[in-house]
XYZ file of C-alpha atoms in Angstrom:
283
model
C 107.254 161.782 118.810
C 103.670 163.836 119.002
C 101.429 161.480 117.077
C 97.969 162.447 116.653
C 94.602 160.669 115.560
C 91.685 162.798 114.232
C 88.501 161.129 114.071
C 84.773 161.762 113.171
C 82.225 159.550 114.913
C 78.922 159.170 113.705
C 80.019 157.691 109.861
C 76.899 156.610 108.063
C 74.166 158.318 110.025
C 73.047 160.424 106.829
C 74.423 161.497 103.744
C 75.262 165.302 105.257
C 77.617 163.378 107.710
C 79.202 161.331 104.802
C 80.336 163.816 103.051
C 81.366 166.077 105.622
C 83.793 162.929 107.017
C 84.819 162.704 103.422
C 85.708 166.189 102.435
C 87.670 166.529 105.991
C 89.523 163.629 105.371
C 90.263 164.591 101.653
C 91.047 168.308 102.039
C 92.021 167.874 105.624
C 93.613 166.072 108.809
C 90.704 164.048 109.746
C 92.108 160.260 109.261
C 89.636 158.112 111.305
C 85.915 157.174 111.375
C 83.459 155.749 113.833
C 80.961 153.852 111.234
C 77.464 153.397 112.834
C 75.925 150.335 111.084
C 72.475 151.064 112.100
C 72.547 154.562 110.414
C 70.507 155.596 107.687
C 73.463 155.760 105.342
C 75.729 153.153 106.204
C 75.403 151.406 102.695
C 76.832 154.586 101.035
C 79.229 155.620 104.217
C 80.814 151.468 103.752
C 80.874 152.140 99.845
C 82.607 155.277 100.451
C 85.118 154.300 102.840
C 86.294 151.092 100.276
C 86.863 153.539 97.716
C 88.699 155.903 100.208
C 91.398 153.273 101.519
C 93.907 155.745 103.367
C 90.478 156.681 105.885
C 90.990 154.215 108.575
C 87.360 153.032 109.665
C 86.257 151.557 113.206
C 82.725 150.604 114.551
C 81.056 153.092 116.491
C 78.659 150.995 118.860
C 75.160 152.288 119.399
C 73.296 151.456 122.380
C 71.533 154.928 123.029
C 69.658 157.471 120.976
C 69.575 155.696 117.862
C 68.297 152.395 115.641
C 68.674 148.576 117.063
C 70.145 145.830 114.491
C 68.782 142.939 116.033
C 64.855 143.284 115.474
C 62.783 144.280 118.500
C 61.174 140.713 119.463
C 64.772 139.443 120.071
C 65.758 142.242 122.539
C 62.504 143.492 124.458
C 64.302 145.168 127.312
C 66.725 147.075 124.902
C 64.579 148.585 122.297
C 60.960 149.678 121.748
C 58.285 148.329 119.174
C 59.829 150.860 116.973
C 63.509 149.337 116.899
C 65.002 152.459 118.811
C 66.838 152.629 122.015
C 65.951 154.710 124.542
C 67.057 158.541 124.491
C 68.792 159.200 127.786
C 72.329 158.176 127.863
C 72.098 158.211 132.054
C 68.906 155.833 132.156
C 70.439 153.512 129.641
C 73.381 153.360 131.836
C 71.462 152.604 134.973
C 69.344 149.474 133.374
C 72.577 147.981 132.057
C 74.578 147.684 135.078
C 71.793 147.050 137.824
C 69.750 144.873 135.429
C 71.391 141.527 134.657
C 68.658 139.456 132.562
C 69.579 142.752 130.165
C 72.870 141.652 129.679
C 72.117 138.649 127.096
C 70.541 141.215 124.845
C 73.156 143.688 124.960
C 75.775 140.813 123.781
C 72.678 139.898 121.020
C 73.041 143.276 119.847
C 76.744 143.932 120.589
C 77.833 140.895 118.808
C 75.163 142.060 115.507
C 76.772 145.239 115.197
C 80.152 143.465 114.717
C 79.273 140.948 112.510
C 77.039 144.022 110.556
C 80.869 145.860 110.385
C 82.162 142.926 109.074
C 80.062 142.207 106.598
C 80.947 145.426 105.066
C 84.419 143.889 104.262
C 86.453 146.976 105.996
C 89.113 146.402 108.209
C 88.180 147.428 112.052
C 90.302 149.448 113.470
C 89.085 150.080 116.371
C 85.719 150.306 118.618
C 84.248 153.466 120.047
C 81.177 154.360 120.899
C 77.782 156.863 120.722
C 78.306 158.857 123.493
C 81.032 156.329 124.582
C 78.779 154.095 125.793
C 81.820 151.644 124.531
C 83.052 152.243 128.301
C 80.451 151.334 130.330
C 82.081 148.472 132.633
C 78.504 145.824 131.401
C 79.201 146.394 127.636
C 82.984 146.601 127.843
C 83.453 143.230 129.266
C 80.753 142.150 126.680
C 83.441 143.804 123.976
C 86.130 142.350 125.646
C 84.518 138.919 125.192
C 83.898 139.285 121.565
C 87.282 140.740 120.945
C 89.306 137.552 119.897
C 86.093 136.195 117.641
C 86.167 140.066 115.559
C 89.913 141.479 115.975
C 89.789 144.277 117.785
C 92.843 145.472 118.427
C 91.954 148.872 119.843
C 89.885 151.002 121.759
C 89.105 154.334 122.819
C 89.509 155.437 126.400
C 88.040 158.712 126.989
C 90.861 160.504 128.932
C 91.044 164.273 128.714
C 93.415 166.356 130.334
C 90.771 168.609 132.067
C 92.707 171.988 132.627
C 94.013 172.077 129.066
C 90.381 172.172 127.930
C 89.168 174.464 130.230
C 91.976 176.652 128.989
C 91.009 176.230 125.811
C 87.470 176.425 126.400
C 85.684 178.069 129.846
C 82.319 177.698 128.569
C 80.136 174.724 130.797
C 82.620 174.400 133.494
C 80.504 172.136 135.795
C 79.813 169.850 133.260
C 83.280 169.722 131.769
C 84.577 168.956 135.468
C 81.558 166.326 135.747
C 82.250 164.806 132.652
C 86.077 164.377 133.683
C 85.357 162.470 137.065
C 82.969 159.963 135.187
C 85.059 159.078 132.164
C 88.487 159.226 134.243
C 86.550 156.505 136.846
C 85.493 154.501 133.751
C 89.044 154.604 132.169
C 90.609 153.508 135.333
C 88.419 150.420 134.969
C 88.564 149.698 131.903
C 92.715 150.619 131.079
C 93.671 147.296 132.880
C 91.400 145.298 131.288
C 92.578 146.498 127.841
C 95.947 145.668 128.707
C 95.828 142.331 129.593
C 94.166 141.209 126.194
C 96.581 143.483 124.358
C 93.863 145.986 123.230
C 95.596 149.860 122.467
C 94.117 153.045 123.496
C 95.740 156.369 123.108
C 97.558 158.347 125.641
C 94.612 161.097 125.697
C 91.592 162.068 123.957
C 90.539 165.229 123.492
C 86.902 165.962 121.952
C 85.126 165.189 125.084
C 84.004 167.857 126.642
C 84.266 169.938 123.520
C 81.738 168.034 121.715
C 80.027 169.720 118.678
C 82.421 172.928 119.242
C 86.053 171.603 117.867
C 86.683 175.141 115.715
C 89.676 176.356 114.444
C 90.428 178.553 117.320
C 90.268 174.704 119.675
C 92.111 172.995 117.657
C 94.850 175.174 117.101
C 94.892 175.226 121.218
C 95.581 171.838 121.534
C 98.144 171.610 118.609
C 100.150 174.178 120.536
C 99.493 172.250 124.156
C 100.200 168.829 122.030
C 102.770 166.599 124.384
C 104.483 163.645 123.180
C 102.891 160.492 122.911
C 99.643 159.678 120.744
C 96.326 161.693 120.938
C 93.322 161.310 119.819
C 91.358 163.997 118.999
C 87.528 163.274 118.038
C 84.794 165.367 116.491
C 81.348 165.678 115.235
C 82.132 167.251 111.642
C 79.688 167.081 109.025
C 77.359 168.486 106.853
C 73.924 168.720 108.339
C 71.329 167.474 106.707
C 67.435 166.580 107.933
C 68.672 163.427 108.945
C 71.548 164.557 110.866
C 69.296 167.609 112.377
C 67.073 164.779 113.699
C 69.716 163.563 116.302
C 72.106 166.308 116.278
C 71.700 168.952 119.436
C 71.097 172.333 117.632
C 74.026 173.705 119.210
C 76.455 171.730 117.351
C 79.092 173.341 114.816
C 79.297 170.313 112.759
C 79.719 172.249 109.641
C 82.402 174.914 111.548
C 83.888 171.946 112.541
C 84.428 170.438 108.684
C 86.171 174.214 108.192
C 88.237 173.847 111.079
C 89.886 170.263 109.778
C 90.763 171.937 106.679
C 92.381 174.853 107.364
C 95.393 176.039 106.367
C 96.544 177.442 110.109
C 95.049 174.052 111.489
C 97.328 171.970 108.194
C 100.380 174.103 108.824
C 100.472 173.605 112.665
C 101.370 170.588 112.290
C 104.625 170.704 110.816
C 105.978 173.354 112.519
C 105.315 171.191 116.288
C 106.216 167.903 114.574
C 103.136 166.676 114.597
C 102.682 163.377 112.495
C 99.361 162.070 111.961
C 98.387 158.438 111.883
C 95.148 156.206 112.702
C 93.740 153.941 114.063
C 95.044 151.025 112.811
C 98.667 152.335 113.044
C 98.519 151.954 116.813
C-alpha cells in the first residue's frame, strides 16, 4: 500500500494562508494542517477547520521567527519586550541546547501552545513544527514529556530521501545535502524515542528541502518515485497576503503551490500508482 499525507504548515498565520489551506484541501489533495496558535488568524483558521471536519489539524510549534503565547515577563530568555522570538533558526538552536536555565521556559511555552490547541476543541493529530524546530533533541524531550497529559499520538520526523529530491530538483545542492545530514542526525535521535512511548511518524517526508517550491512539475516527481509505505509530503501553500509577505521569504511559490495541489495531472496521479491518501490522525 502507497499511502500518502499532504500537509500545509503554517495554518492560522493570516487570512491569505487560510484560505489557500482551505481551497487545497477542498478542490485538492492537501488533507493535513500544522495550526500555529500564536498566528494572527488562528481564531478564523480554528473556526474554519471545525466547520471543515474531513481536514485533519495538528499543532505546529513555534519557537523561532514568530509570536510567544506566554507573555514576555514569564519567559525573558525566550522572547523580547515585544513577545517575538528571535529570527535565526541556528542561534535559537544553539541557546536551547547549551543553555539549561532556558529549558523551564521552553516547557512554559511548549506546554501554552498545547493547552492554546486545545482550547480550540480540535482533535490533535499530530505535532510538527516552524522550521521543525519540533526535532530539536531540548524541545523534543520537553514534547515527549507533555505527550501523555495532551495525546499526541504522532509526530513528524523529517526524513527525506536525498537523491530522489535532487532528481527532482538540482537547484541548492549544498544546502539540500546540508539539510539532509542535520535532519537525518536529528531523526536518528529522536525515532527511538518516539517508539518507545508509541508516538507514529511516517516512513519519509518529503517537503524539506523543497520548501516554498512544491509545483506541479515536483509533485508529480515524487508521485511517480512514490514507494510503499506512508509519506508525508509537506508544503507552504497559500495565498499571500501582507501578513503572510511579512514572514514569508520572497522566493516562495505559495500561491503555485495552491495550483499544484489541485491539479488535475497532480488528482489523477494518484489513481493510476494506487496512491490512497489519508492523515494524520489515520496513522
Amino acid at each position: 500500500m502507497r499511502r500518502l499525507i499532504v500537509s500545509a504548515d503554517d495554518f492560522g498565520l493570516s487570512s491569505g494562508v487560510n484560505a489557500g489551506i482551505l481551497g487545497a484541501h477542498r478542490n485538492g489533495i492537501l488533507t493535513n494542517a500544522g495550526l500555529m496558535v500564536t498566528g494572527a488568524a488562528c481564531d478564523e483558521a480554528a473556526r474554519l477547520a471545525r466547520e471543515t471536519p474531513t481536514l485533519s489539524v495538528g499543532l505546529h510549534l513555534v519557537l523561532v521567527q514568530g509570536r510567544a503565547a506566554v507573555l514576555p515577563p514569564a519567559i525573558p530568555r525566550l522572547v523580547g519586550a515585544d513577545g517575538m522570538f528571535r529570527t535565526s533558526p541556528v542561534a535559537a538552536g544553539f541557546r536551547y541546547f547549551f543553555t539549561p536555565r532556558i529549558r523551564a521556559e521552553l516547557a512554559r511555552e511548549i506546554r501554552a501552545q498545547l493547552e492554546a490547541f486545545s482550547a480550540t476543541g480540535l482533535p490533535l493529530s499530530h505535532v510538527d513544527g516552524h522550521l521543525n524546530v519540533h526535532v530539536h533533541p531540548t524541545v523534543l524531550n520537553i514534547l515527549l514529556q507533555f505527550a501523555p497529559d495532551y495525546g499526541i499520538r504522532a509526530l513528524r520526523l523529517p526524513r527525506e530521501p536525498l537523491r530522489t529530491s535532487l532528481r527532482l530538483d538540482r537547484r541548492a545542492p549544498a544546502r539540500k545535502v546540508a539539510e539532509a545530514a542535520i535532519f537525518r542526525s536529528l531523526a536518528r535521535y529522536a525515532a527511538p524515542r518516539l517508539a518507545a512511548q508509541g508516538i507514529r511518524c511516517v516512513d519519509r517526508v518529503f517537503g524539506l528541502h523543497q520548501s516554498g517550491h512544491v509545483t506541479e512539475a515536483y509533485l508529480l516527481g515524487v508521485l511517480a518515485a512514490l514507494p510503499r509505505g506512508t509519506t508525508e509530503i509537506y508544503c507552504h501553500a497559500s495565498h499571500v497576503d501582507a501578513e503572510a509577505a511579512r514572514w514569508r521569504p520572497r522566493d516562495y511559490e505559495c500561491d503555485a503551490e495552491v495550483e499544484a495541489l489541485c491539479s488535475a495531472r497532480v488528482r489523477e496521479a494518484l489513481p493510476k500508482r494506487e496512491i490512497e491518501l489519508a492523515s494524520y490522525r489515520d496513522l
